[in-house]
């Protein structure tokens, strides 16, 4: 009789499941607040939504919480350039490299190019290598002996951790593209979505780029996803990673000028960490208008350390103190470097970023114009936009070039003329001299400014203290390089501007929640 009751109860329960009641252990689907339809349910449209997640911090980066600050001139304009007029702007949160890109990092890039585009296999690959290699001749000077640096600085292991120099803006830009793809390829390999690549794992046009993978133009060798990493479509079949999965990182890029300047000041009250309390957030710290990138010692010249024991009195940056004095006297070297110094020299600023003053000046993304600061937007001010779109062939298909990159083409003025937010595809010259923004420059005749002039910031090992202030700015053509200019990368922040595990906006708790 007892067994009969158990069997009867089981039959009733199974019947109830057929009538639509939930079965114990069945996956509960999240519903759309807009339609009421289930997400990730093949029986209700199959719309797939990944669980919300914070953006991971990419290799080499630190989080820089954005905010408002006064961009531009801090000290007297001794150069008389009138090109950094103070102006209040807002910078969204972003990520910045902790250090300048070092020789060892750039050699990794050269190694990858040599592996994927070997010159011995195709003589045309020599153009690719030549376009990427730093110009070591930047060390030469007519009245100085610098031949050892020309020969050894980039390749000798003694200089592994020193900033790469002789890199043009264009080369720095290409490095950022390469780095973006290698980071995302590494993530995909580590999670098993694509197979790990050996020394000969990729060849020429079939090399991984994030965009070619997302567009289905890269033929990936499948990997073996581990438990918890498997991705399936609505029908349960394996599928490729998409940007909506939150697995891939945004692109690395050169920081725009306002970002770089904001990050250099390190305007955050870290004592020992930023406070979350309303009254102690230090949001007006920028009012002190410090001159250099370190937040302590703001009431003095700011170039020497005042409180770190044996370091007290030592310089806080690698720069030129005066004529003929690039490092001090033997037994008491004031900045411990005659030329560049290792990328983690000296103390980091409030955001944890090294050498934002001195060592090497750094390329930023912006095209140089003296008065862009007055013309640009209040949020994310930037000059240099040239809008691009996906190139499609006669069959309406996207294509990749000989390096495996997806082909892009410029947005035309005809495509832009009916828009409200921009009317031209190339807006580098926007608000640049006349009503139609068609200004031109007599490059090499009346000015050295052109559409290829790019801003660099921060001062270098061979600059006086004036150039160490983040507000100063200079420019050089994007295809030129120098022994005093290097670079670092940045990345956009997705999600809450306050950082991971933080929500955006004010969220009021219900009465049931503890206060």
CSV table of C-alpha atoms in Angstrom, one decimal:
chain,number,residue,atom,x,y,z
A,1,UNK,CA,0.0,0.0,0.0
A,2,UNK,CA,2.9,2.4,0.9
A,3,UNK,CA,4.6,1.8,-2.5
A,4,UNK,CA,1.3,2.4,-4.3
A,5,UNK,CA,0.9,5.9,-2.6
A,6,UNK,CA,4.5,6.8,-3.7
A,7,UNK,CA,3.8,5.8,-7.3
A,8,UNK,CA,0.5,7.7,-7.3
A,9,UNK,CA,2.1,10.9,-5.9
A,10,UNK,CA,4.8,10.7,-8.6
A,11,UNK,CA,2.2,10.4,-11.3
A,12,UNK,CA,0.3,13.4,-10.0
A,13,UNK,CA,3.5,15.5,-9.9
A,14,UNK,CA,4.5,14.6,-13.4
A,15,UNK,CA,1.0,15.4,-14.6
A,16,UNK,CA,1.2,18.8,-13.0
A,17,UNK,CA,4.5,19.5,-14.8
A,18,UNK,CA,2.7,18.8,-18.1
A,19,UNK,CA,0.1,21.4,-17.1
A,20,UNK,CA,2.7,24.1,-17.0
A,21,UNK,CA,3.8,24.1,-13.4
A,22,UNK,CA,7.5,24.5,-12.9
A,23,UNK,CA,9.6,21.4,-12.5
A,24,UNK,CA,12.1,21.4,-9.6
A,25,UNK,CA,15.6,22.2,-10.8
A,26,UNK,CA,14.5,23.7,-14.1
A,27,UNK,CA,16.5,26.7,-15.2
A,28,UNK,CA,14.8,30.0,-14.4
A,29,UNK,CA,15.0,32.4,-17.3
A,30,UNK,CA,15.4,36.2,-16.8
A,31,UNK,CA,12.6,38.1,-18.4
A,32,UNK,CA,12.7,41.3,-20.5
A,33,UNK,CA,11.3,44.3,-18.7
A,34,UNK,CA,10.2,45.6,-22.1
A,35,UNK,CA,8.4,42.6,-23.6
A,36,UNK,CA,8.1,40.0,-20.8
A,37,UNK,CA,9.7,37.4,-23.0
A,38,UNK,CA,12.4,35.2,-21.6
A,39,UNK,CA,16.0,35.8,-22.3
A,40,UNK,CA,18.2,32.8,-23.3
A,41,UNK,CA,15.1,30.7,-24.0
A,42,UNK,CA,15.0,28.9,-27.4
A,43,UNK,CA,11.2,28.5,-26.9
A,44,UNK,CA,10.7,32.3,-26.7
A,45,UNK,CA,12.6,33.8,-29.5
A,46,UNK,CA,16.1,32.7,-28.4
A,47,UNK,CA,17.4,36.3,-27.6
A,48,UNK,CA,20.7,35.7,-25.8
A,49,UNK,CA,21.8,38.1,-23.1
A,50,UNK,CA,25.1,37.7,-21.2
A,51,UNK,CA,25.1,38.2,-17.4
A,52,UNK,CA,26.1,41.8,-16.6
A,53,UNK,CA,29.8,41.9,-15.6
A,54,UNK,CA,32.5,44.5,-14.9
A,55,UNK,CA,35.1,45.2,-17.5
A,56,UNK,CA,38.4,43.4,-16.7
A,57,UNK,CA,41.5,45.5,-16.4
A,58,UNK,CA,43.7,44.8,-19.4
A,59,UNK,CA,47.4,43.9,-19.1
A,60,UNK,CA,49.6,46.8,-18.0
A,61,UNK,CA,46.7,49.2,-17.3
A,62,UNK,CA,45.4,51.0,-14.2
A,63,UNK,CA,41.9,52.4,-13.8
A,64,UNK,CA,41.7,56.2,-13.9
A,65,UNK,CA,38.4,57.5,-12.5
A,66,UNK,CA,37.3,60.5,-14.6
A,67,UNK,CA,36.2,63.9,-13.5
A,68,UNK,CA,36.5,67.6,-14.2
A,69,UNK,CA,39.7,69.6,-14.1
A,70,UNK,CA,41.2,72.8,-15.4
A,71,UNK,CA,43.1,71.8,-18.5
A,72,UNK,CA,45.9,74.0,-19.8
A,73,UNK,CA,48.5,76.5,-18.5
A,74,UNK,CA,49.8,76.2,-15.0
A,75,UNK,CA,52.9,78.4,-15.0
A,76,UNK,CA,53.8,81.5,-16.9
A,77,UNK,CA,53.8,81.0,-20.7
A,78,UNK,CA,57.5,81.5,-21.0
A,79,UNK,CA,57.5,80.3,-24.6
A,80,UNK,CA,54.9,82.8,-25.7
A,81,UNK,CA,53.0,80.0,-27.6
A,82,UNK,CA,49.6,81.0,-26.3
A,83,UNK,CA,48.5,77.4,-27.0
A,84,UNK,CA,47.4,76.1,-23.6
A,85,UNK,CA,44.8,78.6,-22.4
A,86,UNK,CA,43.2,77.2,-19.2
A,87,UNK,CA,39.7,75.8,-19.6
A,88,UNK,CA,37.5,73.6,-17.4
A,89,UNK,CA,36.7,70.2,-19.1
A,90,UNK,CA,35.4,66.8,-18.1
A,91,UNK,CA,37.2,63.5,-18.8
A,92,UNK,CA,35.2,60.2,-18.6
A,93,UNK,CA,36.8,57.3,-16.7
A,94,UNK,CA,39.3,55.3,-18.7
A,95,UNK,CA,42.4,53.0,-18.3
A,96,UNK,CA,46.0,54.1,-18.8
A,97,UNK,CA,49.3,52.2,-19.0
A,98,UNK,CA,51.1,52.2,-15.6
A,99,UNK,CA,54.3,52.8,-17.4
A,100,UNK,CA,55.7,54.0,-20.7
A,101,UNK,CA,56.0,51.3,-23.4
A,102,UNK,CA,59.5,49.8,-22.9
A,103,UNK,CA,62.1,48.4,-25.3
A,104,UNK,CA,61.2,44.9,-24.3
A,105,UNK,CA,57.6,45.4,-25.1
A,106,UNK,CA,58.2,46.9,-28.5
A,107,UNK,CA,60.7,44.1,-29.3
A,108,UNK,CA,57.9,41.7,-28.6
A,109,UNK,CA,55.9,43.5,-31.3
A,110,UNK,CA,58.8,43.3,-33.8
A,111,UNK,CA,59.2,39.5,-32.9
A,112,UNK,CA,55.6,38.9,-33.8
A,113,UNK,CA,55.8,40.7,-37.1
A,114,UNK,CA,59.0,38.8,-38.0
A,115,UNK,CA,57.2,35.5,-37.2
A,116,UNK,CA,54.0,36.2,-39.1
A,117,UNK,CA,55.6,38.2,-42.0
A,118,UNK,CA,59.0,36.7,-42.6
A,119,UNK,CA,61.1,38.5,-45.1
A,120,UNK,CA,62.6,35.3,-46.4
A,121,UNK,CA,59.2,34.0,-47.5
A,122,UNK,CA,58.0,37.2,-49.2
A,123,UNK,CA,60.3,40.2,-50.1
A,124,UNK,CA,57.3,42.5,-49.8
A,125,UNK,CA,57.2,41.8,-46.1
A,126,UNK,CA,60.4,43.9,-45.7
A,127,UNK,CA,58.1,47.0,-46.1
A,128,UNK,CA,56.1,45.9,-43.1
A,129,UNK,CA,59.2,45.4,-40.9
A,130,UNK,CA,60.8,48.6,-42.0
A,131,UNK,CA,57.6,50.5,-41.2
A,132,UNK,CA,57.6,49.2,-37.6
A,133,UNK,CA,61.3,49.4,-36.6
A,134,UNK,CA,62.3,52.4,-34.4
A,135,UNK,CA,64.6,54.9,-36.0
A,136,UNK,CA,67.8,54.3,-33.9
A,137,UNK,CA,69.5,57.2,-35.7
A,138,UNK,CA,67.5,59.6,-33.5
A,139,UNK,CA,70.4,59.3,-31.0
A,140,UNK,CA,72.9,60.9,-33.4
A,141,UNK,CA,73.9,64.5,-32.9
A,142,UNK,CA,76.4,66.5,-34.9
A,143,UNK,CA,78.4,67.5,-31.9
A,144,UNK,CA,77.9,64.6,-29.5
A,145,UNK,CA,79.1,61.0,-29.2
A,146,UNK,CA,76.0,58.8,-29.0
A,147,UNK,CA,76.9,56.0,-31.4
A,148,UNK,CA,76.6,53.3,-28.7
A,149,UNK,CA,73.0,54.3,-28.1
A,150,UNK,CA,72.3,54.0,-31.8
A,151,UNK,CA,73.7,50.5,-31.8
A,152,UNK,CA,72.6,49.1,-28.5
A,153,UNK,CA,69.8,51.1,-26.8
A,154,UNK,CA,66.9,49.3,-28.4
A,155,UNK,CA,68.3,45.7,-28.3
A,156,UNK,CA,70.7,45.3,-25.4
A,157,UNK,CA,69.1,43.6,-22.3
A,158,UNK,CA,70.6,46.3,-20.1
A,159,UNK,CA,68.0,48.6,-21.6
A,160,UNK,CA,65.0,46.2,-21.6
A,161,UNK,CA,63.0,48.2,-19.1
A,162,UNK,CA,63.9,51.6,-20.6
A,163,UNK,CA,61.3,53.5,-22.7
A,164,UNK,CA,61.3,52.8,-26.4
A,165,UNK,CA,62.2,56.0,-28.4
A,166,UNK,CA,62.6,56.7,-32.1
A,167,UNK,CA,59.0,55.7,-32.6
A,168,UNK,CA,56.8,58.0,-34.6
A,169,UNK,CA,53.2,58.7,-33.8
A,170,UNK,CA,52.1,56.4,-36.7
A,171,UNK,CA,54.2,53.6,-35.4
A,172,UNK,CA,52.8,54.1,-31.9
A,173,UNK,CA,49.3,54.0,-33.4
A,174,UNK,CA,50.0,50.7,-35.2
A,175,UNK,CA,51.5,49.2,-31.9
A,176,UNK,CA,48.2,49.9,-30.2
A,177,UNK,CA,46.3,48.1,-33.0
A,178,UNK,CA,48.6,45.1,-32.6
A,179,UNK,CA,48.4,45.1,-28.8
A,180,UNK,CA,44.6,45.1,-28.9
A,181,UNK,CA,44.5,42.0,-31.1
A,182,UNK,CA,47.2,40.1,-29.2
A,183,UNK,CA,45.4,40.7,-25.8
A,184,UNK,CA,42.1,39.5,-27.2
A,185,UNK,CA,43.7,36.5,-29.0
A,186,UNK,CA,45.4,35.6,-25.7
A,187,UNK,CA,42.0,35.8,-23.8
A,188,UNK,CA,40.4,33.5,-26.5
A,189,UNK,CA,43.3,31.0,-26.3
A,190,UNK,CA,43.3,30.9,-22.5
A,191,UNK,CA,39.5,30.3,-22.3
A,192,UNK,CA,39.7,27.6,-25.1
A,193,UNK,CA,37.6,29.4,-27.7
A,194,UNK,CA,40.4,29.1,-30.2
A,195,UNK,CA,43.4,26.8,-30.3
A,196,UNK,CA,46.8,28.0,-29.0
A,197,UNK,CA,49.2,29.1,-31.6
A,198,UNK,CA,52.7,27.7,-31.9
A,199,UNK,CA,55.6,29.5,-33.5
A,200,UNK,CA,54.1,28.7,-37.0
A,201,UNK,CA,50.5,28.8,-35.9
A,202,UNK,CA,49.5,31.8,-38.0
A,203,UNK,CA,50.5,33.0,-41.4
A,204,UNK,CA,50.1,36.4,-43.1
A,205,UNK,CA,46.6,37.3,-43.9
A,206,UNK,CA,45.1,34.6,-41.7
A,207,UNK,CA,46.3,36.2,-38.5
A,208,UNK,CA,43.9,37.0,-35.7
A,209,UNK,CA,42.4,40.5,-35.5
A,210,UNK,CA,39.5,41.2,-33.2
A,211,UNK,CA,37.4,42.8,-36.0
A,212,UNK,CA,38.1,40.1,-38.6
A,213,UNK,CA,37.1,37.4,-36.0
A,214,UNK,CA,33.9,39.2,-35.1
A,215,UNK,CA,33.0,39.6,-38.8
A,216,UNK,CA,33.7,36.0,-39.5
A,217,UNK,CA,36.6,36.8,-41.8
A,218,UNK,CA,39.2,35.0,-39.6
A,219,UNK,CA,39.2,31.2,-39.8
A,220,UNK,CA,40.0,30.2,-36.3
A,221,UNK,CA,41.1,26.7,-35.3
A,222,UNK,CA,38.6,25.6,-32.6
A,223,UNK,CA,39.9,25.2,-29.1
A,224,UNK,CA,38.5,23.2,-26.2
A,225,UNK,CA,36.6,25.5,-23.9
A,226,UNK,CA,36.8,24.5,-20.2
A,227,UNK,CA,33.9,24.1,-17.9
A,228,UNK,CA,31.9,27.3,-17.6
A,229,UNK,CA,33.4,28.7,-20.8
A,230,UNK,CA,31.2,26.9,-23.3
A,231,UNK,CA,29.1,29.2,-25.6
A,232,UNK,CA,26.1,27.9,-27.4
A,233,UNK,CA,23.4,29.5,-29.5
A,234,UNK,CA,19.7,29.3,-28.8
A,235,UNK,CA,19.5,25.8,-30.3
A,236,UNK,CA,22.4,24.6,-28.1
A,237,UNK,CA,25.0,24.5,-30.8
A,238,UNK,CA,28.5,25.9,-30.2
A,239,UNK,CA,29.1,29.4,-31.4
A,240,UNK,CA,31.7,32.1,-31.7
A,241,UNK,CA,32.4,34.7,-29.1
A,242,UNK,CA,30.6,38.0,-29.7
A,243,UNK,CA,31.3,41.5,-28.2
A,244,UNK,CA,28.0,41.1,-26.2
A,245,UNK,CA,29.5,38.2,-24.2
A,246,UNK,CA,31.8,40.7,-22.4
A,247,UNK,CA,34.9,38.5,-23.0
A,248,UNK,CA,36.8,40.6,-25.4
A,249,UNK,CA,38.5,43.9,-24.4
A,250,UNK,CA,38.0,47.2,-26.1
A,251,UNK,CA,40.9,48.5,-28.2
A,252,UNK,CA,44.1,49.8,-26.8
A,253,UNK,CA,44.8,53.3,-28.3
A,254,UNK,CA,46.8,56.4,-27.7
A,255,UNK,CA,45.3,58.6,-25.0
A,256,UNK,CA,43.8,61.9,-26.2
A,257,UNK,CA,45.4,65.0,-24.8
A,258,UNK,CA,42.8,65.8,-22.1
A,259,UNK,CA,43.0,62.2,-20.8
A,260,UNK,CA,46.8,62.3,-20.6
A,261,UNK,CA,46.9,65.6,-18.8
A,262,UNK,CA,44.2,64.6,-16.4
A,263,UNK,CA,45.9,61.3,-15.6
A,264,UNK,CA,49.3,63.1,-15.2
A,265,UNK,CA,48.0,65.3,-12.4
A,266,UNK,CA,46.7,62.3,-10.4
A,267,UNK,CA,44.0,64.5,-8.9
A,268,UNK,CA,42.7,61.9,-6.4
A,269,UNK,CA,43.0,61.8,-2.7
A,270,UNK,CA,44.6,58.5,-2.0
A,271,UNK,CA,45.3,58.4,1.7
A,272,UNK,CA,45.6,55.5,1.6
A,273,UNK,CA,42.7,55.0,-0.9
A,274,UNK,CA,39.9,57.2,-2.3
A,275,UNK,CA,37.1,57.7,0.3
A,276,UNK,CA,33.5,56.6,-0.5
A,277,UNK,CA,32.1,59.1,2.0
A,278,UNK,CA,30.4,62.2,0.6
A,279,UNK,CA,32.4,64.6,2.7
A,280,UNK,CA,35.8,63.1,2.1
A,281,UNK,CA,35.9,62.5,-1.6
A,282,UNK,CA,38.5,65.2,-2.4
A,283,UNK,CA,36.5,66.3,-5.4
A,284,UNK,CA,38.0,69.9,-5.2
A,285,UNK,CA,41.5,68.7,-4.9
A,286,UNK,CA,42.1,70.1,-8.4
A,287,UNK,CA,41.6,73.5,-6.9
A,288,UNK,CA,45.1,73.4,-5.6
A,289,UNK,CA,46.3,73.6,-9.2
A,290,UNK,CA,49.5,71.7,-8.6
A,291,UNK,CA,52.4,72.2,-11.1
A,292,UNK,CA,53.7,68.6,-11.4
A,293,UNK,CA,52.2,65.1,-11.4
A,294,UNK,CA,52.7,64.3,-7.7
A,295,UNK,CA,50.1,65.4,-5.1
A,296,UNK,CA,52.3,65.9,-2.1
A,297,UNK,CA,54.8,68.8,-1.7
A,298,UNK,CA,52.6,71.1,-3.7
A,299,UNK,CA,53.5,74.2,-1.8
A,300,UNK,CA,57.2,74.2,-2.8
A,301,UNK,CA,58.9,73.9,-6.2
A,302,UNK,CA,57.7,70.3,-6.2
A,303,UNK,CA,60.7,68.8,-7.9
A,304,UNK,CA,62.3,67.1,-4.9
A,305,UNK,CA,61.0,64.6,-2.4
A,306,UNK,CA,60.3,66.0,1.1
A,307,UNK,CA,59.3,63.0,3.1
A,308,UNK,CA,60.6,59.6,2.0
A,309,UNK,CA,63.5,58.9,4.3
A,310,UNK,CA,66.7,58.3,2.4
A,311,UNK,CA,65.1,59.7,-0.7
A,312,UNK,CA,64.4,63.0,0.9
A,313,UNK,CA,65.8,65.8,-1.2
A,314,UNK,CA,66.1,63.6,-4.3
A,315,UNK,CA,64.5,64.6,-7.6
A,316,UNK,CA,61.1,63.1,-8.4
A,317,UNK,CA,61.6,63.0,-12.2
A,318,UNK,CA,64.2,62.5,-14.9
A,319,UNK,CA,64.9,65.9,-16.5
A,320,UNK,CA,67.6,68.4,-17.2
A,321,UNK,CA,68.3,70.7,-14.3
A,322,UNK,CA,70.3,73.3,-16.2
A,323,UNK,CA,72.8,73.7,-19.0
A,324,UNK,CA,75.3,70.8,-18.9
A,325,UNK,CA,73.5,69.1,-15.9
A,326,UNK,CA,71.6,66.1,-16.9
A,327,UNK,CA,72.3,63.9,-13.9
A,328,UNK,CA,74.2,65.6,-11.2
A,329,UNK,CA,77.6,64.8,-9.7
A,330,UNK,CA,79.2,61.4,-9.1
A,331,UNK,CA,78.3,60.0,-5.7
A,332,UNK,CA,75.1,62.0,-5.6
A,333,UNK,CA,73.3,61.7,-9.0
A,334,UNK,CA,70.2,63.9,-8.7
A,335,UNK,CA,68.0,61.8,-11.0
A,336,UNK,CA,70.1,58.7,-11.5
A,337,UNK,CA,70.0,58.9,-15.3
A,338,UNK,CA,71.9,60.8,-18.0
A,339,UNK,CA,69.5,59.8,-20.8
A,340,UNK,CA,66.3,57.8,-20.1
A,341,UNK,CA,65.6,55.8,-16.9
A,342,UNK,CA,63.7,52.5,-16.4
A,343,UNK,CA,60.0,52.9,-16.8
A,344,UNK,CA,59.3,52.3,-13.1
A,345,UNK,CA,61.7,54.9,-11.8
A,346,UNK,CA,60.6,57.4,-9.2
A,347,UNK,CA,57.3,57.4,-7.4
A,348,UNK,CA,54.0,56.9,-9.2
A,349,UNK,CA,51.4,59.6,-9.0
A,350,UNK,CA,47.9,59.5,-7.3
A,351,UNK,CA,46.6,57.1,-9.9
A,352,UNK,CA,49.6,54.8,-9.7
A,353,UNK,CA,51.1,55.9,-13.0
A,354,UNK,CA,54.9,56.3,-13.4
A,355,UNK,CA,56.9,59.0,-15.2
A,356,UNK,CA,54.1,61.3,-16.3
A,357,UNK,CA,56.8,64.1,-16.0
A,358,UNK,CA,60.3,63.6,-17.5
A,359,UNK,CA,62.0,60.5,-18.7
A,360,UNK,CA,60.4,60.7,-22.2
A,361,UNK,CA,57.8,63.0,-23.6
A,362,UNK,CA,54.8,61.0,-24.9
A,363,UNK,CA,52.6,61.0,-28.0
A,364,UNK,CA,48.9,61.6,-27.6
A,365,UNK,CA,46.3,61.1,-30.2
A,366,UNK,CA,45.4,64.7,-30.9
A,367,UNK,CA,46.2,66.7,-34.0
A,368,UNK,CA,47.8,69.9,-32.9
A,369,UNK,CA,46.2,73.3,-33.2
A,370,UNK,CA,47.1,76.2,-30.9
A,371,UNK,CA,43.5,77.0,-29.9
A,372,UNK,CA,41.7,73.6,-30.0
A,373,UNK,CA,41.3,73.9,-26.2
A,374,UNK,CA,38.9,76.8,-26.8
A,375,UNK,CA,37.0,75.2,-29.6
A,376,UNK,CA,36.6,71.5,-28.5
A,377,UNK,CA,33.7,70.1,-26.5
A,378,UNK,CA,33.5,70.3,-22.7
A,379,UNK,CA,33.5,66.5,-22.4
A,380,UNK,CA,36.3,64.4,-24.0
A,381,UNK,CA,37.8,67.4,-25.9
A,382,UNK,CA,39.7,66.1,-28.9
A,383,UNK,CA,40.8,67.1,-32.4
A,384,UNK,CA,41.7,64.5,-35.0
A,385,UNK,CA,38.4,62.8,-36.0
A,386,UNK,CA,38.4,61.3,-39.5
A,387,UNK,CA,35.4,59.0,-39.6
A,388,UNK,CA,35.7,55.6,-41.2
A,389,UNK,CA,33.4,52.9,-42.2
A,390,UNK,CA,33.6,49.2,-43.2
A,391,UNK,CA,34.7,48.8,-46.8
A,392,UNK,CA,32.5,46.4,-48.9
A,393,UNK,CA,33.3,45.0,-52.3
A,394,UNK,CA,30.9,44.8,-55.3
A,395,UNK,CA,29.2,41.8,-53.7
A,396,UNK,CA,28.6,43.8,-50.5
A,397,UNK,CA,31.1,41.7,-48.5
A,398,UNK,CA,33.8,42.9,-46.1
A,399,UNK,CA,37.4,42.1,-46.9
A,400,UNK,CA,40.8,41.8,-45.2
A,401,UNK,CA,44.1,43.2,-46.4
A,402,UNK,CA,47.4,41.5,-46.8
A,403,UNK,CA,48.1,41.9,-43.0
A,404,UNK,CA,44.8,40.4,-42.0
A,405,UNK,CA,43.2,43.7,-41.0
A,406,UNK,CA,39.6,44.5,-42.0
A,407,UNK,CA,39.6,47.0,-44.8
A,408,UNK,CA,38.1,50.4,-43.9
A,409,UNK,CA,37.3,53.5,-46.0
A,410,UNK,CA,36.7,57.1,-45.2
A,411,UNK,CA,33.1,58.4,-44.7
A,412,UNK,CA,32.4,60.8,-47.5
A,413,UNK,CA,31.0,64.3,-47.2
A,414,UNK,CA,28.0,63.3,-49.3
A,415,UNK,CA,27.1,60.6,-46.7
A,416,UNK,CA,27.4,63.2,-43.9
A,417,UNK,CA,25.7,66.3,-45.3
A,418,UNK,CA,22.2,65.5,-43.9
A,419,UNK,CA,23.4,64.6,-40.4
A,420,UNK,CA,22.8,67.0,-37.5
A,421,UNK,CA,25.9,66.0,-35.4
A,422,UNK,CA,28.5,66.2,-38.2
A,423,UNK,CA,28.5,67.3,-41.8
A,424,UNK,CA,31.9,66.1,-43.0
A,425,UNK,CA,33.8,62.8,-42.8
A,426,UNK,CA,37.1,64.4,-42.1
A,427,UNK,CA,36.7,67.0,-39.4
A,428,UNK,CA,40.4,67.6,-38.4
A,429,UNK,CA,40.0,71.2,-39.7
A,430,UNK,CA,36.6,71.8,-38.1
A,431,UNK,CA,36.3,75.3,-36.7
A,432,UNK,CA,39.7,76.0,-38.0
A,433,UNK,CA,39.8,79.5,-39.5
A,434,UNK,CA,36.8,80.2,-41.6
A,435,UNK,CA,33.0,79.7,-41.8
A,436,UNK,CA,33.3,76.5,-43.9
A,437,UNK,CA,36.2,75.0,-42.0
A,438,UNK,CA,38.3,74.6,-45.1
A,439,UNK,CA,41.4,76.3,-43.7
A,440,UNK,CA,44.7,75.4,-45.2
A,441,UNK,CA,48.3,75.9,-43.9
A,442,UNK,CA,51.4,77.0,-45.8
A,443,UNK,CA,53.3,74.1,-44.3
A,444,UNK,CA,57.1,74.8,-44.4
A,445,UNK,CA,56.5,78.3,-45.7
A,446,UNK,CA,54.5,80.2,-43.1
A,447,UNK,CA,54.0,77.5,-40.4
A,448,UNK,CA,55.0,74.1,-39.3
A,449,UNK,CA,51.5,73.2,-38.4
A,450,UNK,CA,49.6,70.7,-40.6
A,451,UNK,CA,47.0,68.0,-40.4
A,452,UNK,CA,49.9,65.6,-39.6
A,453,UNK,CA,51.0,67.6,-36.6
A,454,UNK,CA,50.5,65.5,-33.5
A,455,UNK,CA,50.7,66.7,-29.8
A,456,UNK,CA,53.2,65.3,-27.4
A,457,UNK,CA,53.3,65.9,-23.6
A,458,UNK,CA,55.2,65.5,-20.4
A,459,UNK,CA,58.8,66.7,-20.8
A,460,UNK,CA,61.8,64.4,-21.2
A,461,UNK,CA,65.3,63.6,-19.9
A,462,UNK,CA,66.6,66.5,-22.0
A,463,UNK,CA,64.0,69.2,-21.0
A,464,UNK,CA,64.0,71.9,-18.4
A,465,UNK,CA,61.5,71.8,-15.5
A,466,UNK,CA,59.0,74.0,-17.4
A,467,UNK,CA,58.1,71.2,-19.8
A,468,UNK,CA,57.4,68.8,-16.9
A,469,UNK,CA,54.1,70.5,-16.1
A,470,UNK,CA,51.2,68.4,-17.6
A,471,UNK,CA,49.6,71.6,-19.0
A,472,UNK,CA,52.5,72.3,-21.5
A,473,UNK,CA,52.2,71.0,-25.0
A,474,UNK,CA,54.3,70.7,-28.1
A,475,UNK,CA,53.9,69.0,-31.5
A,476,UNK,CA,55.8,67.0,-34.2
A,477,UNK,CA,54.7,65.5,-37.5
A,478,UNK,CA,53.2,62.1,-37.1
A,479,UNK,CA,55.9,60.4,-39.3
A,480,UNK,CA,58.8,61.9,-37.4
A,481,UNK,CA,60.5,60.6,-34.2
A,482,UNK,CA,62.9,61.7,-31.5
A,483,UNK,CA,65.3,60.4,-28.8
A,484,UNK,CA,63.1,62.2,-26.3
A,485,UNK,CA,59.6,61.0,-27.3
A,486,UNK,CA,58.0,57.6,-26.4
A,487,UNK,CA,54.4,56.7,-25.7
A,488,UNK,CA,52.0,54.7,-23.5
A,489,UNK,CA,48.5,53.3,-24.3
A,490,UNK,CA,45.0,53.9,-23.0
A,491,UNK,CA,41.7,52.0,-23.2
A,492,UNK,CA,38.1,53.1,-22.9
A,493,UNK,CA,36.1,52.3,-19.8
A,494,UNK,CA,32.8,50.4,-20.2
A,495,UNK,CA,30.2,50.6,-17.5
A,496,UNK,CA,30.3,52.5,-14.2
A,497,UNK,CA,32.6,55.5,-14.2
A,498,UNK,CA,33.3,54.9,-10.5
A,499,UNK,CA,35.0,51.6,-11.1
A,500,UNK,CA,34.2,47.9,-10.8
A,501,UNK,CA,31.5,46.7,-8.5
A,502,UNK,CA,30.1,50.2,-8.4
A,503,UNK,CA,26.8,51.4,-9.9
A,504,UNK,CA,26.2,54.6,-11.8
A,505,UNK,CA,23.8,57.2,-10.3
A,506,UNK,CA,22.0,57.4,-7.0
A,507,UNK,CA,20.3,54.1,-6.0
A,508,UNK,CA,17.8,54.5,-3.2
A,509,UNK,CA,17.3,51.5,-0.9
A,510,UNK,CA,13.9,50.2,-0.1
A,511,UNK,CA,12.6,50.2,3.5
A,512,UNK,CA,13.3,46.5,3.8
A,513,UNK,CA,16.9,46.9,3.2
A,514,UNK,CA,19.3,47.8,5.9
A,515,UNK,CA,20.7,51.3,5.9
